[in-house]
Coordinates of C-alpha atoms and ligand atoms in Angstrom, one line a residue:
X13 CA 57.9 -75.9 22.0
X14 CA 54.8 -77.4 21.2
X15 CA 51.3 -77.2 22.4
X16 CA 49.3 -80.3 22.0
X17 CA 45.7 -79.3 21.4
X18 CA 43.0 -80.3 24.1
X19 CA 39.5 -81.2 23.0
X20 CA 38.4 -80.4 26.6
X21 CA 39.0 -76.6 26.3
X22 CA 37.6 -76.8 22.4
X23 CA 41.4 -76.1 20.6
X24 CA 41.6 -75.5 17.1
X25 CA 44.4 -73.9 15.9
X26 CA 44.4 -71.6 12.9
X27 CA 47.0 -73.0 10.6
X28 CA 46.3 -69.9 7.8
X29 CA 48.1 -66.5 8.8
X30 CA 45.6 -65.0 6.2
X31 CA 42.3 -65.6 7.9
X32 CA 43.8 -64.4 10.9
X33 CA 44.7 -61.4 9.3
X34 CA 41.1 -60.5 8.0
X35 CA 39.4 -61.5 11.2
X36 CA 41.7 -58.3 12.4
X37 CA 41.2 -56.3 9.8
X38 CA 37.3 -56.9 11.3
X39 CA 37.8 -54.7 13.9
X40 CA 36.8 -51.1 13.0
X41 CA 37.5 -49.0 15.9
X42 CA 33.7 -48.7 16.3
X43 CA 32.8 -47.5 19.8
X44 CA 35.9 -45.6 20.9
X45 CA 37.7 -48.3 21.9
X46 CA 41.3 -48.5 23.0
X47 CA 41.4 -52.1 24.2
X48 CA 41.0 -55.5 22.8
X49 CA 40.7 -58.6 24.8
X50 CA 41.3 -61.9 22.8
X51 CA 39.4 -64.7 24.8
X52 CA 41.5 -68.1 24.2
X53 CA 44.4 -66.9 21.8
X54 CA 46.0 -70.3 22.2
X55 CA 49.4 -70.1 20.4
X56 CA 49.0 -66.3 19.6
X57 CA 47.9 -67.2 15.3
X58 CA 45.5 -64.3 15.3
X59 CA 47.0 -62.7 18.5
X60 CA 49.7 -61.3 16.4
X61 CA 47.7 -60.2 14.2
X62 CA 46.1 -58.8 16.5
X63 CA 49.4 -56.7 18.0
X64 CA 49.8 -55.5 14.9
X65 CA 46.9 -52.9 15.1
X66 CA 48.7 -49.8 16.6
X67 CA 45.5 -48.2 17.3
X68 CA 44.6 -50.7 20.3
X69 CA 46.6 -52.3 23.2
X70 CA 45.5 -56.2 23.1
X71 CA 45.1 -58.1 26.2
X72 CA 44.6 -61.9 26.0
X73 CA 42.5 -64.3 28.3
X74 CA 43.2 -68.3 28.0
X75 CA 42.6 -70.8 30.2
X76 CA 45.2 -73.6 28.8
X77 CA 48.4 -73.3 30.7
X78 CA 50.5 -74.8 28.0
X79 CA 49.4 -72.2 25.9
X80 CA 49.9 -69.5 28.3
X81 CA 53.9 -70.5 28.1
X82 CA 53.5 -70.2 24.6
X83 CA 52.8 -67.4 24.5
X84 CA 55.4 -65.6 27.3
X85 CA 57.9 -67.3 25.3
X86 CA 57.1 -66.2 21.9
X87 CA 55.1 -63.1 22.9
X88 CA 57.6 -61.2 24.9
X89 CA 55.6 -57.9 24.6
X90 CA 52.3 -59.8 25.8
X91 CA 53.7 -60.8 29.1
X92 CA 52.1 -58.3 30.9
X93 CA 48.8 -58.5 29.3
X94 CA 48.3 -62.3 30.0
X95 CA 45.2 -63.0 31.9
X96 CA 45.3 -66.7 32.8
X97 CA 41.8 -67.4 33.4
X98 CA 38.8 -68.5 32.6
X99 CA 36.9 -66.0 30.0
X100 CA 33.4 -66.2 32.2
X101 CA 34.4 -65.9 35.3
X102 CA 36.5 -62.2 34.3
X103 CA 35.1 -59.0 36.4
X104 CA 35.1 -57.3 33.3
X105 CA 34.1 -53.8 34.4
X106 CA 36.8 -54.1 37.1
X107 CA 40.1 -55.0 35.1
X108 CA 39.5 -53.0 32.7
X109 CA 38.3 -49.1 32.1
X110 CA 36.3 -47.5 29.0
X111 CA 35.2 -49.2 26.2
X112 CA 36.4 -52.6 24.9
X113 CA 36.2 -54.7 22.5
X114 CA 36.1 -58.6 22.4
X115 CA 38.0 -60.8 19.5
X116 CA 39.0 -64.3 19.0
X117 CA 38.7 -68.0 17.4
X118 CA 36.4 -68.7 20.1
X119 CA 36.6 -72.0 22.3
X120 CA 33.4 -73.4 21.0
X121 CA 32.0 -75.4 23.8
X122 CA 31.1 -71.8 25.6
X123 CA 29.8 -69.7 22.6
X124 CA 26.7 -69.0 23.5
X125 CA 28.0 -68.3 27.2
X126 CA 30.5 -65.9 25.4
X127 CA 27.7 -64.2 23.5
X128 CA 25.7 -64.0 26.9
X129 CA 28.5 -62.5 28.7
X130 CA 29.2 -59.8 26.1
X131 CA 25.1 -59.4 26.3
X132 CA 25.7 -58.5 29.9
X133 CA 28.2 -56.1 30.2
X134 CA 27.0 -54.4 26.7
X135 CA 27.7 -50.8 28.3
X136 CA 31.3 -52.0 28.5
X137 CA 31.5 -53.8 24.7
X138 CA 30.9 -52.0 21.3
X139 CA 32.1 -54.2 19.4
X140 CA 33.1 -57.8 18.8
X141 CA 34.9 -59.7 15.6
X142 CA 34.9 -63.3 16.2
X143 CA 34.6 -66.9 14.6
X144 CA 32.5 -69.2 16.3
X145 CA 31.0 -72.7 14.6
X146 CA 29.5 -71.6 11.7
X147 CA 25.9 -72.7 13.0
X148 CA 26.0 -70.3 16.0
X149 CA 27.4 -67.6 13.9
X150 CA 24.5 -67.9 11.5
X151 CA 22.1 -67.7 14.4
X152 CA 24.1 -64.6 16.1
X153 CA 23.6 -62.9 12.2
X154 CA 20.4 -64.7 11.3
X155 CA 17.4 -62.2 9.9
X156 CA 13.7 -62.7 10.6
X157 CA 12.6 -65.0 7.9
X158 CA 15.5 -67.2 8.1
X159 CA 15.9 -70.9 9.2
X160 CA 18.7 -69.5 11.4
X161 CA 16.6 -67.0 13.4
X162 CA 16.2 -68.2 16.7
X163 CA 16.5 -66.9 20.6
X164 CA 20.2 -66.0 20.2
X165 CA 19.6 -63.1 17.0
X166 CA 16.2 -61.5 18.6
X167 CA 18.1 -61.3 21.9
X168 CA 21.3 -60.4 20.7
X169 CA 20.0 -58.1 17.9
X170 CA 18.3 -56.0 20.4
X171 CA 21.1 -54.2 21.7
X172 CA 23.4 -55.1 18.7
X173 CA 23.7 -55.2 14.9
X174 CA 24.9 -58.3 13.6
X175 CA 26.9 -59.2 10.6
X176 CA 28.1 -62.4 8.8
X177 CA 31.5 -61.9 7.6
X178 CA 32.6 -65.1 6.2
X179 CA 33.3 -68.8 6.5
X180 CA 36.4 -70.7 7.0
X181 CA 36.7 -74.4 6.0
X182 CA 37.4 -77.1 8.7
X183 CA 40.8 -77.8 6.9
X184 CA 42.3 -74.1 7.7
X185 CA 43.0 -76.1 11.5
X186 CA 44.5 -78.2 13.6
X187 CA 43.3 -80.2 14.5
X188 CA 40.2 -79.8 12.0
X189 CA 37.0 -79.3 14.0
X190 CA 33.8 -81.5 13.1
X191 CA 32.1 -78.2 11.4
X192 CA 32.9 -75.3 9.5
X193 CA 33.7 -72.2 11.0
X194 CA 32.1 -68.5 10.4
X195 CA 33.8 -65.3 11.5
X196 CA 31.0 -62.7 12.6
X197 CA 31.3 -58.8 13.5
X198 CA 28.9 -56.8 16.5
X199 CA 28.5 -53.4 16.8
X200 CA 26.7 -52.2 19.5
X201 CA 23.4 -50.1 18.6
X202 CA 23.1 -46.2 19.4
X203 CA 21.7 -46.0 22.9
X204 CA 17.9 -45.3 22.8
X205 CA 15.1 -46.0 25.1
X206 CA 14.5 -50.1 24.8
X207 CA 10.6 -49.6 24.4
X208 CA 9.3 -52.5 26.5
X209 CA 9.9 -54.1 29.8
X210 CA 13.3 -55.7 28.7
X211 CA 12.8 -58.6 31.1
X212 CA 9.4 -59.5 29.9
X213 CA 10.6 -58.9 26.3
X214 CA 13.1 -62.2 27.0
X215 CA 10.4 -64.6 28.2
X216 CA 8.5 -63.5 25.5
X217 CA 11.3 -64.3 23.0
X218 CA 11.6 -67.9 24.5
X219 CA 8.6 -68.6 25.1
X220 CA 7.6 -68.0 21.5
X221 CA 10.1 -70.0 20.3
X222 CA 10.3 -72.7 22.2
X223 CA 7.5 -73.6 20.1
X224 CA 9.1 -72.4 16.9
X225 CA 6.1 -74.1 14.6
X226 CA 3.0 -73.0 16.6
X227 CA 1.4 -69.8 15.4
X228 CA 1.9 -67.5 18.5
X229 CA -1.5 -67.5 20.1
X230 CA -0.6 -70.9 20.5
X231 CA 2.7 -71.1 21.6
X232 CA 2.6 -67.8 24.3
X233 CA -0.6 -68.5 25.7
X234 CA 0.2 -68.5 28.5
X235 CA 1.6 -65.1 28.6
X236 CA -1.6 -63.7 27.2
X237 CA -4.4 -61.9 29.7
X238 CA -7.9 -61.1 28.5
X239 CA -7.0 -57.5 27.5
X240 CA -5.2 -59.1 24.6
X241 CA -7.0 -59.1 21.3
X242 CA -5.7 -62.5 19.8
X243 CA -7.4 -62.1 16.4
X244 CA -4.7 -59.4 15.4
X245 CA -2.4 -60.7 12.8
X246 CA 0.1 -60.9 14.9
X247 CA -1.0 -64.1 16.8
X248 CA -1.2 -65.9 13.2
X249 CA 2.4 -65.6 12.9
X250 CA 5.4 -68.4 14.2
X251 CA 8.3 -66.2 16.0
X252 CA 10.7 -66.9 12.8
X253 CA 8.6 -64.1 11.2
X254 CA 9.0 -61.5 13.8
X255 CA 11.4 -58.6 13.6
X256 CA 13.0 -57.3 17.0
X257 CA 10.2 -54.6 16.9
X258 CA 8.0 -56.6 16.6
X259 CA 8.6 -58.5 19.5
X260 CA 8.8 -55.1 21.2
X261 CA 5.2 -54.6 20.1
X262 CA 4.3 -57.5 21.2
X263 CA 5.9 -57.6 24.6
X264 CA 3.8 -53.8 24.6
X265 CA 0.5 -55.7 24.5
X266 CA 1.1 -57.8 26.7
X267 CA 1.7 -55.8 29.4
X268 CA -1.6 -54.0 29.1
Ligands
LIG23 N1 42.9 -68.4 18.8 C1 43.7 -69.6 18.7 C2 43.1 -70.8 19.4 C3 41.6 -71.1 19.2 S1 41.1 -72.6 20.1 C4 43.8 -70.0 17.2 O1 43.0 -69.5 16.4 O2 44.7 -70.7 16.8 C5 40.3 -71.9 21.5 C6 41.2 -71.4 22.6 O3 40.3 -71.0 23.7 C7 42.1 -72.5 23.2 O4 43.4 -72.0 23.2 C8 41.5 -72.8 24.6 O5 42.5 -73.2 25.5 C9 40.9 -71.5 24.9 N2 39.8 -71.6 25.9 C10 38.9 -72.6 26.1 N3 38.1 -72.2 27.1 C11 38.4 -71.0 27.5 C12 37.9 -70.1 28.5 N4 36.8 -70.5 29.2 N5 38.5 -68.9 28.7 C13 39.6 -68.6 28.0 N6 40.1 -69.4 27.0 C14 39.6 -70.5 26.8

């Protein structure tokens, strides 16, 4: 049996049990977790890895059919645990109870929807171990100061610490993708009061940089209301230098 890979639904297969095998030796049990789901495990490489851990029961979603045979035929013990659908359309907080966690060698066409989807149901997910292109997994980790830091770390490094774990070379696949690959790990932060309106706090964050060059007092002027006092610092800076704090403070003074 053989499952020919589909550029449409992003496959690369891991060819190298031994990356598999550290992307689930990622996972850390942070959170209390009892579940994993794998989104797009393809022909199981890192799934049975994955089965290995005795700690957590692992439940798979993947859209690809042909793979979904795959893996009822050489995954006996998965049967039951198959969802055959589409990762972003799941009611996560209905199929499954308590805390979960998320892993995989992502479809790379819908990381950033993956990433927003975990964002959304953060109550749910503590943690996440994953490999995405190596690009988004720099931005997902990247720290203020950084050419990296962008939309995706403030507003994913609000509600979760990020870490880069390591790279994988194009040539550990098959078929090899375009771009190298970097595994990342999530861990939800301790809950605490968010310190700002957290829907302002968003447009802020794009606003800013969706002029990434301009100093802020250029770029978010249009956010900014007479009670603001645009000689602070602050407004001399371009979004790349601001910490998640900071953007908190910010979003603070801008509600005044
Ligand atoms: N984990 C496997 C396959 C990675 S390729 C390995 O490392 O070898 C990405 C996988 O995600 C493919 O199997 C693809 O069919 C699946 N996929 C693509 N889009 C998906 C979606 N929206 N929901 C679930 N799975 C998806």
């Amino acid at each position: 049996m053989h499952v020919k890979p589909k550029k449409h639904l992003g496959q690369h297969f891991l060819k190298n049990p031994e990356i598999c095998e550290r992307i689930a030796a990622a996972m850390t049990g942070y959170g209390d977790y009892k579940t994993i789901l794998e989104i797009g495990p393809g022909t199981g490489a890192l799934t049975a890895w994955l089965l290995k851990l005795n700690a957590y029961t692992t439940h798979v979603a993947e859209i690809d059919t042909e793979s979904v045979d795959y893996l009822r035929a050489y995954y006996p013990e998965l049967r039951e645990r198959i969802i055959t659908k589409d990762f972003l359309q799941l009611p996560l907080n209905e199929m499954f109870d308590g805390q979960l966690a998320i892993a995989g060698n992502f479809p790379y066409n819908i990381s950033s929807q993956i990433l927003f989807k975990i964002l959304d149901h953060k109550q749910q997910i503590p943690e996440m171990v994953g490999m995405f292109q190596k690009e988004v997994a720099l931005r997902a980790a990247g720290n203020p100061g950084s050419k990296d830091y962008g939309i995706l770390s403030v507003l994913l490094q609000a509600y979760y610490d990020a870490e880069y774990l390591f790279t994988v070379d194009e040539h550990e696949f098959d078929p090899p993708p375009k771009v190298k690959s970097g595994v990342i790990r999530i861990q939800r932060k301790p809950e605490q009061p968010f310190g700002c309106d957290e829907k302002k706090f968003k447009l802020v964050v794009k606003t800013a940089f969706n002029q990434r060059r301009k100093m802020l007092r250029g770029s978010i002027k249009s956010l900014l209301n007479p009670n603001v006092d645009i000689t602070l610092p602050i407004f001399s800076m371009r979004p790349e230098q601001l910490s998640v704090q900071d953007f908190k403070d910010l979003t603070n003074m801008l509600s005044q």
